[in-house]
Amino acid sequence: MTISVVSHEHGDEIPNLLRDLAAFAPSAIFEVVVTLNIPEEVLSKWIQARSWPFIVTVIRNAVPMGYGANHNQAFEHCRTPFFCVVNPDIRLTNDPFSLLIKSLDEKMAGCAYPMQANGDSKIVDLTREVPTPISLMRRYLLPGSRLKPHPRHWINGAFMLFPTRVFKRLGGFDSRYFMYCEDVDICLRLQLQDFHLVPVASVIVEHEAQHASRRRLRHLIWHIQSLWHLWKSESYRNFCRKYVDKTITFKRGQ
């Protein structure tokens, strides 16, 4: 597989991730593409000074790009059957890829993902229902609603494994999203083409989620802008037509 990871001042985290990949999954990985979204010479030299059991390609952006654009750029290097998008703050304790790849054997499996844990927190499946205005109000104004069963409409972009043919068919991420909602959009478009998300409950990764939009004004603005763009998109409108029917079926079947 080919793995894409983007660093935007993540020089302290990328080395840990690369060490984990080398320690636990060297046979599964053909190439890791590390995109330096801003100049990070110390990190670049650290990577190049070491030998790796897979190819490590470093891309240096002349100007910063968004989440989706960076991973799309990395995908141009992909010559393998699988393409994996991984956040720099992901940590591994074993090989997550063999079971994830096996879960994609089914023809219409479009994206496999692991469960996530954050330090001492419990292991969770971070799939969520599509972020409509109503579902967001329910999520944040009625915290207890998070504990109830909900449809699996999208998974966060911290760890997504795609068959290369599926990612290519989708045209990758929509680069019009600079940050936030790219993962929502690609999951909606994936399902609109009758592919589906595949949770693998036996695979667990550590993820130190930053939730920057809750702490930084700029990130909050980006988040709101991305939501607005999502709500105006054709993929959102088309998915919501299916979403209403699925939600009714889901509630009746509970």
PDB file of C-alpha atoms in Angstrom:
ATOM      1  CA  MET A   1       0.000   0.000   0.000  1.00  0.00           C
ATOM      2  CA  THR A   2       0.891   3.671  -0.221  1.00  0.00           C
ATOM      3  CA  ILE A   3       0.457   5.832   2.869  1.00  0.00           C
ATOM      4  CA  SER A   4      -0.014   9.598   2.816  1.00  0.00           C
ATOM      5  CA  VAL A   5       0.744  11.743   5.851  1.00  0.00           C
ATOM      6  CA  VAL A   6       0.867  15.550   5.973  1.00  0.00           C
ATOM      7  CA  SER A   7       3.007  17.585   8.340  1.00  0.00           C
ATOM      8  CA  HIS A   8       2.083  21.153   9.226  1.00  0.00           C
ATOM      9  CA  GLU A   9       4.486  21.736  12.099  1.00  0.00           C
ATOM     10  CA  HIS A  10       4.103  18.079  13.125  1.00  0.00           C
ATOM     11  CA  GLY A  11       7.854  17.516  13.337  1.00  0.00           C
ATOM     12  CA  ASP A  12       7.515  15.952  16.788  1.00  0.00           C
ATOM     13  CA  GLU A  13       4.862  13.447  15.687  1.00  0.00           C
ATOM     14  CA  ILE A  14       5.952  12.277  12.227  1.00  0.00           C
ATOM     15  CA  PRO A  15       9.086  10.481  13.536  1.00  0.00           C
ATOM     16  CA  ASN A  16       6.958   8.492  16.001  1.00  0.00           C
ATOM     17  CA  LEU A  17       4.527   7.492  13.269  1.00  0.00           C
ATOM     18  CA  LEU A  18       7.302   6.467  10.863  1.00  0.00           C
ATOM     19  CA  ARG A  19       8.973   4.383  13.586  1.00  0.00           C
ATOM     20  CA  ASP A  20       5.653   2.660  14.303  1.00  0.00           C
ATOM     21  CA  LEU A  21       5.068   1.917  10.630  1.00  0.00           C
ATOM     22  CA  ALA A  22       8.572   0.499  10.291  1.00  0.00           C
ATOM     23  CA  ALA A  23       8.242  -1.579  13.461  1.00  0.00           C
ATOM     24  CA  PHE A  24       4.773  -3.055  12.973  1.00  0.00           C
ATOM     25  CA  ALA A  25       3.908  -3.046   9.273  1.00  0.00           C
ATOM     26  CA  PRO A  26       7.013  -3.016   7.038  1.00  0.00           C
ATOM     27  CA  SER A  27       5.797  -5.840   4.784  1.00  0.00           C
ATOM     28  CA  ALA A  28       2.436  -4.172   4.075  1.00  0.00           C
ATOM     29  CA  ILE A  29       3.867  -0.804   3.036  1.00  0.00           C
ATOM     30  CA  PHE A  30       5.489  -0.029  -0.295  1.00  0.00           C
ATOM     31  CA  GLU A  31       5.764   3.750   0.065  1.00  0.00           C
ATOM     32  CA  VAL A  32       5.063   6.475   2.609  1.00  0.00           C
ATOM     33  CA  VAL A  33       4.562   9.951   1.147  1.00  0.00           C
ATOM     34  CA  VAL A  34       5.325  12.664   3.697  1.00  0.00           C
ATOM     35  CA  THR A  35       4.120  16.109   2.633  1.00  0.00           C
ATOM     36  CA  LEU A  36       5.751  19.077   4.330  1.00  0.00           C
ATOM     37  CA  ASN A  37       3.028  21.701   4.056  1.00  0.00           C
ATOM     38  CA  ILE A  38       5.429  24.350   5.347  1.00  0.00           C
ATOM     39  CA  PRO A  39       9.249  24.265   5.451  1.00  0.00           C
ATOM     40  CA  GLU A  40      10.511  21.805   8.083  1.00  0.00           C
ATOM     41  CA  GLU A  41      14.185  21.221   7.345  1.00  0.00           C
ATOM     42  CA  VAL A  42      14.904  19.472  10.632  1.00  0.00           C
ATOM     43  CA  LEU A  43      12.206  16.889   9.947  1.00  0.00           C
ATOM     44  CA  SER A  44      13.261  16.503   6.317  1.00  0.00           C
ATOM     45  CA  LYS A  45      16.888  15.848   7.270  1.00  0.00           C
ATOM     46  CA  TRP A  46      15.848  13.444  10.023  1.00  0.00           C
ATOM     47  CA  ILE A  47      13.842  11.354   7.531  1.00  0.00           C
ATOM     48  CA  GLN A  48      16.531  11.329   4.877  1.00  0.00           C
ATOM     49  CA  ALA A  49      19.307  10.430   7.336  1.00  0.00           C
ATOM     50  CA  ARG A  50      17.682   7.089   8.149  1.00  0.00           C
ATOM     51  CA  SER A  51      17.115   3.816   6.356  1.00  0.00           C
ATOM     52  CA  TRP A  52      13.528   2.633   6.068  1.00  0.00           C
ATOM     53  CA  PRO A  53      12.020  -0.748   5.115  1.00  0.00           C
ATOM     54  CA  PHE A  54       9.826   1.080   2.585  1.00  0.00           C
ATOM     55  CA  ILE A  55      10.234   4.025   0.239  1.00  0.00           C
ATOM     56  CA  VAL A  56       9.809   7.392   1.945  1.00  0.00           C
ATOM     57  CA  THR A  57       9.055  10.242  -0.449  1.00  0.00           C
ATOM     58  CA  VAL A  58       9.165  13.780   0.902  1.00  0.00           C
ATOM     59  CA  ILE A  59       7.117  16.469  -0.867  1.00  0.00           C
ATOM     60  CA  ARG A  60       7.934  20.086  -0.015  1.00  0.00           C
ATOM     61  CA  ASN A  61       5.084  22.472  -0.793  1.00  0.00           C
ATOM     62  CA  ALA A  62       6.007  25.898  -2.099  1.00  0.00           C
ATOM     63  CA  VAL A  63       2.808  27.245  -0.521  1.00  0.00           C
ATOM     64  CA  PRO A  64       0.575  25.568   2.087  1.00  0.00           C
ATOM     65  CA  MET A  65      -2.329  23.533   0.714  1.00  0.00           C
ATOM     66  CA  GLY A  66      -5.456  22.108   2.303  1.00  0.00           C
ATOM     67  CA  TYR A  67      -5.978  18.623   3.690  1.00  0.00           C
ATOM     68  CA  GLY A  68      -7.620  17.186   0.608  1.00  0.00           C
ATOM     69  CA  ALA A  69      -5.293  18.830  -1.907  1.00  0.00           C
ATOM     70  CA  ASN A  70      -2.258  17.476  -0.057  1.00  0.00           C
ATOM     71  CA  HIS A  71      -3.526  13.900  -0.042  1.00  0.00           C
ATOM     72  CA  ASN A  72      -4.596  14.136  -3.674  1.00  0.00           C
ATOM     73  CA  GLN A  73      -1.085  15.289  -4.524  1.00  0.00           C
ATOM     74  CA  ALA A  74       0.365  12.319  -2.630  1.00  0.00           C
ATOM     75  CA  PHE A  75      -2.005   9.961  -4.470  1.00  0.00           C
ATOM     76  CA  GLU A  76      -0.201  10.825  -7.706  1.00  0.00           C
ATOM     77  CA  HIS A  77       2.670   8.703  -6.349  1.00  0.00           C
ATOM     78  CA  CYS A  78       0.426   5.714  -5.642  1.00  0.00           C
ATOM     79  CA  ARG A  79       1.315   2.581  -7.625  1.00  0.00           C
ATOM     80  CA  THR A  80      -0.202   0.100  -5.192  1.00  0.00           C
ATOM     81  CA  PRO A  81      -3.665  -1.518  -4.819  1.00  0.00           C
ATOM     82  CA  PHE A  82      -4.401   0.412  -1.620  1.00  0.00           C
ATOM     83  CA  PHE A  83      -4.045   4.045  -0.546  1.00  0.00           C
ATOM     84  CA  CYS A  84      -4.133   4.993   3.126  1.00  0.00           C
ATOM     85  CA  VAL A  85      -4.599   8.474   4.593  1.00  0.00           C
ATOM     86  CA  VAL A  86      -3.140   8.754   8.093  1.00  0.00           C
ATOM     87  CA  ASN A  87      -2.888  11.681  10.501  1.00  0.00           C
ATOM     88  CA  PRO A  88       0.557  12.415  11.956  1.00  0.00           C
ATOM     89  CA  ASP A  89      -0.740  11.966  15.517  1.00  0.00           C
ATOM     90  CA  ILE A  90      -1.712   8.325  14.960  1.00  0.00           C
ATOM     91  CA  ARG A  91       0.260   5.758  16.991  1.00  0.00           C
ATOM     92  CA  LEU A  92       0.378   2.003  16.459  1.00  0.00           C
ATOM     93  CA  THR A  93       0.917  -0.879  18.868  1.00  0.00           C
ATOM     94  CA  ASN A  94       0.643  -3.643  16.237  1.00  0.00           C
ATOM     95  CA  ASP A  95       0.002  -4.122  12.526  1.00  0.00           C
ATOM     96  CA  PRO A  96      -3.427  -2.649  11.672  1.00  0.00           C
ATOM     97  CA  PHE A  97      -3.215  -3.173   7.928  1.00  0.00           C
ATOM     98  CA  SER A  98      -3.578  -6.906   7.318  1.00  0.00           C
ATOM     99  CA  LEU A  99      -7.101  -7.058   8.758  1.00  0.00           C
ATOM    100  CA  LEU A 100      -8.085  -3.731   7.206  1.00  0.00           C
ATOM    101  CA  ILE A 101      -6.969  -4.912   3.772  1.00  0.00           C
ATOM    102  CA  LYS A 102      -8.782  -8.222   4.220  1.00  0.00           C
ATOM    103  CA  SER A 103     -11.990  -6.333   5.041  1.00  0.00           C
ATOM    104  CA  LEU A 104     -11.831  -4.718   1.614  1.00  0.00           C
ATOM    105  CA  ASP A 105     -12.091  -8.041  -0.254  1.00  0.00           C
ATOM    106  CA  GLU A 106     -15.789  -7.453  -0.893  1.00  0.00           C
ATOM    107  CA  LYS A 107     -16.311  -5.733  -4.250  1.00  0.00           C
ATOM    108  CA  MET A 108     -18.291  -2.740  -2.968  1.00  0.00           C
ATOM    109  CA  ALA A 109     -16.160  -2.091   0.104  1.00  0.00           C
ATOM    110  CA  GLY A 110     -15.060   1.498  -0.388  1.00  0.00           C
ATOM    111  CA  CYS A 111     -13.146   2.499   2.735  1.00  0.00           C
ATOM    112  CA  ALA A 112     -11.987   0.525   5.768  1.00  0.00           C
ATOM    113  CA  TYR A 113     -11.192   2.115   9.098  1.00  0.00           C
ATOM    114  CA  PRO A 114     -10.066   1.058  12.596  1.00  0.00           C
ATOM    115  CA  MET A 115     -11.431   1.881  15.999  1.00  0.00           C
ATOM    116  CA  GLN A 116      -9.681   4.745  17.783  1.00  0.00           C
ATOM    117  CA  ALA A 117      -8.526   5.345  21.340  1.00  0.00           C
ATOM    118  CA  ASN A 118      -7.103   8.508  22.858  1.00  0.00           C
ATOM    119  CA  GLY A 119      -4.737   7.715  25.696  1.00  0.00           C
ATOM    120  CA  ASP A 120      -6.750   6.283  28.569  1.00  0.00           C
ATOM    121  CA  SER A 121     -10.100   6.874  26.881  1.00  0.00           C
ATOM    122  CA  LYS A 122     -12.305   3.984  25.853  1.00  0.00           C
ATOM    123  CA  ILE A 123     -12.112   2.503  22.370  1.00  0.00           C
ATOM    124  CA  VAL A 124     -14.658   4.077  20.049  1.00  0.00           C
ATOM    125  CA  ASP A 125     -16.060   3.790  16.552  1.00  0.00           C
ATOM    126  CA  LEU A 126     -15.983   7.402  15.374  1.00  0.00           C
ATOM    127  CA  THR A 127     -18.448   7.074  12.538  1.00  0.00           C
ATOM    128  CA  ARG A 128     -21.212   9.648  12.731  1.00  0.00           C
ATOM    129  CA  GLU A 129     -24.426  10.584  11.028  1.00  0.00           C
ATOM    130  CA  VAL A 130     -24.335  13.175   8.271  1.00  0.00           C
ATOM    131  CA  PRO A 131     -23.872  16.656   9.846  1.00  0.00           C
ATOM    132  CA  THR A 132     -27.164  18.323   9.043  1.00  0.00           C
ATOM    133  CA  PRO A 133     -28.010  21.471  11.027  1.00  0.00           C
ATOM    134  CA  ILE A 134     -30.494  19.409  13.064  1.00  0.00           C
ATOM    135  CA  SER A 135     -28.074  16.572  13.811  1.00  0.00           C
ATOM    136  CA  LEU A 136     -25.384  19.053  14.902  1.00  0.00           C
ATOM    137  CA  MET A 137     -27.758  20.848  17.265  1.00  0.00           C
ATOM    138  CA  ARG A 138     -28.822  17.519  18.698  1.00  0.00           C
ATOM    139  CA  ARG A 139     -25.188  16.416  19.106  1.00  0.00           C
ATOM    140  CA  TYR A 140     -23.992  19.547  20.910  1.00  0.00           C
ATOM    141  CA  LEU A 141     -27.132  20.640  22.766  1.00  0.00           C
ATOM    142  CA  LEU A 142     -28.183  17.148  23.833  1.00  0.00           C
ATOM    143  CA  PRO A 143     -24.897  15.409  24.727  1.00  0.00           C
ATOM    144  CA  GLY A 144     -26.741  12.273  25.765  1.00  0.00           C
ATOM    145  CA  SER A 145     -27.724  11.728  22.136  1.00  0.00           C
ATOM    146  CA  ARG A 146     -24.106  10.788  21.360  1.00  0.00           C
ATOM    147  CA  LEU A 147     -24.550   7.598  23.368  1.00  0.00           C
ATOM    148  CA  LYS A 148     -27.510   6.419  21.316  1.00  0.00           C
ATOM    149  CA  PRO A 149     -27.128   4.271  18.180  1.00  0.00           C
ATOM    150  CA  HIS A 150     -26.799   6.324  15.019  1.00  0.00           C
ATOM    151  CA  PRO A 151     -26.300   5.697  11.305  1.00  0.00           C
ATOM    152  CA  ARG A 152     -22.730   5.241  10.037  1.00  0.00           C
ATOM    153  CA  HIS A 153     -22.572   7.963   7.387  1.00  0.00           C
ATOM    154  CA  TRP A 154     -18.971   9.158   7.617  1.00  0.00           C
ATOM    155  CA  ILE A 155     -15.681   8.527   9.404  1.00  0.00           C
ATOM    156  CA  ASN A 156     -13.124  11.131  10.359  1.00  0.00           C
ATOM    157  CA  GLY A 157     -10.086  11.448   8.121  1.00  0.00           C
ATOM    158  CA  ALA A 158      -7.510  10.427  10.726  1.00  0.00           C
ATOM    159  CA  PHE A 159      -7.189   6.914   9.290  1.00  0.00           C
ATOM    160  CA  MET A 160      -8.888   5.901   6.045  1.00  0.00           C
ATOM    161  CA  LEU A 161      -7.848   2.950   3.866  1.00  0.00           C
ATOM    162  CA  PHE A 162      -9.164   2.995   0.291  1.00  0.00           C
ATOM    163  CA  PRO A 163      -8.815   0.568  -2.568  1.00  0.00           C
ATOM    164  CA  THR A 164      -6.864   2.631  -5.078  1.00  0.00           C
ATOM    165  CA  ARG A 165      -9.477   2.006  -7.745  1.00  0.00           C
ATOM    166  CA  VAL A 166     -12.179   3.497  -5.506  1.00  0.00           C
ATOM    167  CA  PHE A 167     -10.186   6.595  -4.539  1.00  0.00           C
ATOM    168  CA  LYS A 168      -9.378   7.158  -8.221  1.00  0.00           C
ATOM    169  CA  ARG A 169     -12.994   6.666  -9.291  1.00  0.00           C
ATOM    170  CA  LEU A 170     -14.118   9.253  -6.726  1.00  0.00           C
ATOM    171  CA  GLY A 171     -11.548  11.746  -7.981  1.00  0.00           C
ATOM    172  CA  GLY A 172     -10.000  11.849  -4.519  1.00  0.00           C
ATOM    173  CA  PHE A 173     -10.906  14.496  -1.974  1.00  0.00           C
ATOM    174  CA  ASP A 174     -12.698  17.683  -3.011  1.00  0.00           C
ATOM    175  CA  SER A 175      -9.850  20.200  -2.758  1.00  0.00           C
ATOM    176  CA  ARG A 176     -12.320  23.096  -2.439  1.00  0.00           C
ATOM    177  CA  TYR A 177     -12.462  22.223   1.242  1.00  0.00           C
ATOM    178  CA  PHE A 178      -9.340  23.716   2.795  1.00  0.00           C
ATOM    179  CA  MET A 179      -9.793  21.973   6.120  1.00  0.00           C
ATOM    180  CA  TYR A 180     -12.724  20.094   7.692  1.00  0.00           C
ATOM    181  CA  CYS A 181     -15.570  18.211   5.972  1.00  0.00           C
ATOM    182  CA  GLU A 182     -13.369  16.716   3.222  1.00  0.00           C
ATOM    183  CA  ASP A 183     -13.801  13.407   5.017  1.00  0.00           C
ATOM    184  CA  VAL A 184     -17.571  13.878   5.229  1.00  0.00           C
ATOM    185  CA  ASP A 185     -17.816  14.743   1.546  1.00  0.00           C
ATOM    186  CA  ILE A 186     -15.778  11.795   0.283  1.00  0.00           C
ATOM    187  CA  CYS A 187     -17.758   9.384   2.471  1.00  0.00           C
ATOM    188  CA  LEU A 188     -21.044  10.724   1.101  1.00  0.00           C
ATOM    189  CA  ARG A 189     -19.828  10.520  -2.503  1.00  0.00           C
ATOM    190  CA  LEU A 190     -18.484   7.028  -1.898  1.00  0.00           C
ATOM    191  CA  GLN A 191     -21.859   5.791  -0.674  1.00  0.00           C
ATOM    192  CA  LEU A 192     -23.735   7.567  -3.448  1.00  0.00           C
ATOM    193  CA  GLN A 193     -21.785   5.277  -5.806  1.00  0.00           C
ATOM    194  CA  ASP A 194     -22.988   2.284  -3.758  1.00  0.00           C
ATOM    195  CA  PHE A 195     -19.675   1.649  -2.019  1.00  0.00           C
ATOM    196  CA  HIS A 196     -19.758   1.359   1.731  1.00  0.00           C
ATOM    197  CA  LEU A 197     -17.699   2.098   4.822  1.00  0.00           C
ATOM    198  CA  VAL A 198     -16.197  -0.925   6.565  1.00  0.00           C
ATOM    199  CA  PRO A 199     -15.519  -0.729  10.320  1.00  0.00           C
ATOM    200  CA  VAL A 200     -12.983  -3.242  11.622  1.00  0.00           C
ATOM    201  CA  ALA A 201     -13.679  -3.575  15.331  1.00  0.00           C
ATOM    202  CA  SER A 202     -10.650  -5.757  16.055  1.00  0.00           C
ATOM    203  CA  VAL A 203      -8.184  -3.113  14.833  1.00  0.00           C
ATOM    204  CA  ILE A 204      -7.364  -0.272  17.227  1.00  0.00           C
ATOM    205  CA  VAL A 205      -5.091   2.731  16.782  1.00  0.00           C
ATOM    206  CA  GLU A 206      -4.182   5.526  19.166  1.00  0.00           C
ATOM    207  CA  HIS A 207      -5.233   8.995  18.058  1.00  0.00           C
ATOM    208  CA  GLU A 208      -4.456  12.161  19.961  1.00  0.00           C
ATOM    209  CA  ALA A 209      -7.308  14.210  18.499  1.00  0.00           C
ATOM    210  CA  GLN A 210      -6.587  17.939  18.716  1.00  0.00           C
ATOM    211  CA  HIS A 211     -10.114  19.322  18.108  1.00  0.00           C
ATOM    212  CA  ALA A 212      -8.483  22.601  17.056  1.00  0.00           C
ATOM    213  CA  SER A 213     -11.782  24.124  15.902  1.00  0.00           C
ATOM    214  CA  ARG A 214     -12.917  24.150  19.530  1.00  0.00           C
ATOM    215  CA  ARG A 215      -9.842  26.102  20.668  1.00  0.00           C
ATOM    216  CA  ARG A 216      -8.662  28.279  17.784  1.00  0.00           C
ATOM    217  CA  LEU A 217     -10.745  30.954  16.102  1.00  0.00           C
ATOM    218  CA  ARG A 218      -9.178  30.436  12.666  1.00  0.00           C
ATOM    219  CA  HIS A 219      -9.975  26.723  12.744  1.00  0.00           C
ATOM    220  CA  LEU A 220     -13.525  27.428  13.900  1.00  0.00           C
ATOM    221  CA  ILE A 221     -13.989  29.778  10.930  1.00  0.00           C
ATOM    222  CA  TRP A 222     -12.601  27.127   8.555  1.00  0.00           C
ATOM    223  CA  HIS A 223     -14.969  24.578  10.076  1.00  0.00           C
ATOM    224  CA  ILE A 224     -18.023  26.804   9.611  1.00  0.00           C
ATOM    225  CA  GLN A 225     -17.015  27.675   6.043  1.00  0.00           C
ATOM    226  CA  SER A 226     -16.576  23.989   5.222  1.00  0.00           C
ATOM    227  CA  LEU A 227     -19.957  23.099   6.682  1.00  0.00           C
ATOM    228  CA  TRP A 228     -21.580  25.838   4.616  1.00  0.00           C
ATOM    229  CA  HIS A 229     -19.862  24.540   1.488  1.00  0.00           C
ATOM    230  CA  LEU A 230     -20.972  20.997   2.328  1.00  0.00           C
ATOM    231  CA  TRP A 231     -24.592  22.019   2.823  1.00  0.00           C
ATOM    232  CA  LYS A 232     -24.630  23.690  -0.586  1.00  0.00           C
ATOM    233  CA  SER A 233     -23.056  20.714  -2.365  1.00  0.00           C
ATOM    234  CA  GLU A 234     -24.787  18.332  -4.712  1.00  0.00           C
ATOM    235  CA  SER A 235     -23.376  15.315  -2.893  1.00  0.00           C
ATOM    236  CA  TYR A 236     -24.921  16.490   0.384  1.00  0.00           C
ATOM    237  CA  ARG A 237     -28.331  17.124  -1.196  1.00  0.00           C
ATOM    238  CA  ASN A 238     -28.338  13.776  -2.967  1.00  0.00           C
ATOM    239  CA  PHE A 239     -27.178  11.918   0.110  1.00  0.00           C
ATOM    240  CA  CYS A 240     -29.785  13.535   2.338  1.00  0.00           C
ATOM    241  CA  ARG A 241     -32.517  12.123   0.124  1.00  0.00           C
ATOM    242  CA  LYS A 242     -31.187   8.669   0.965  1.00  0.00           C
ATOM    243  CA  TYR A 243     -30.366   9.707   4.525  1.00  0.00           C
ATOM    244  CA  VAL A 244     -33.992  10.455   5.416  1.00  0.00           C
ATOM    245  CA  ASP A 245     -35.125   7.044   4.200  1.00  0.00           C
ATOM    246  CA  LYS A 246     -32.253   5.278   5.966  1.00  0.00           C
ATOM    247  CA  THR A 247     -32.934   7.119   9.196  1.00  0.00           C
ATOM    248  CA  ILE A 248     -36.610   6.096   9.184  1.00  0.00           C
ATOM    249  CA  THR A 249     -35.639   2.483   8.489  1.00  0.00           C
ATOM    250  CA  PHE A 250     -32.948   2.640  11.172  1.00  0.00           C
ATOM    251  CA  LYS A 251     -35.323   3.941  13.836  1.00  0.00           C
ATOM    252  CA  ARG A 252     -37.968   1.382  13.027  1.00  0.00           C
ATOM    253  CA  GLY A 253     -35.396  -1.384  13.252  1.00  0.00           C
ATOM    254  CA  GLN A 254     -34.004  -0.369  16.647  1.00  0.00           C
TER     255      GLN A 254
END
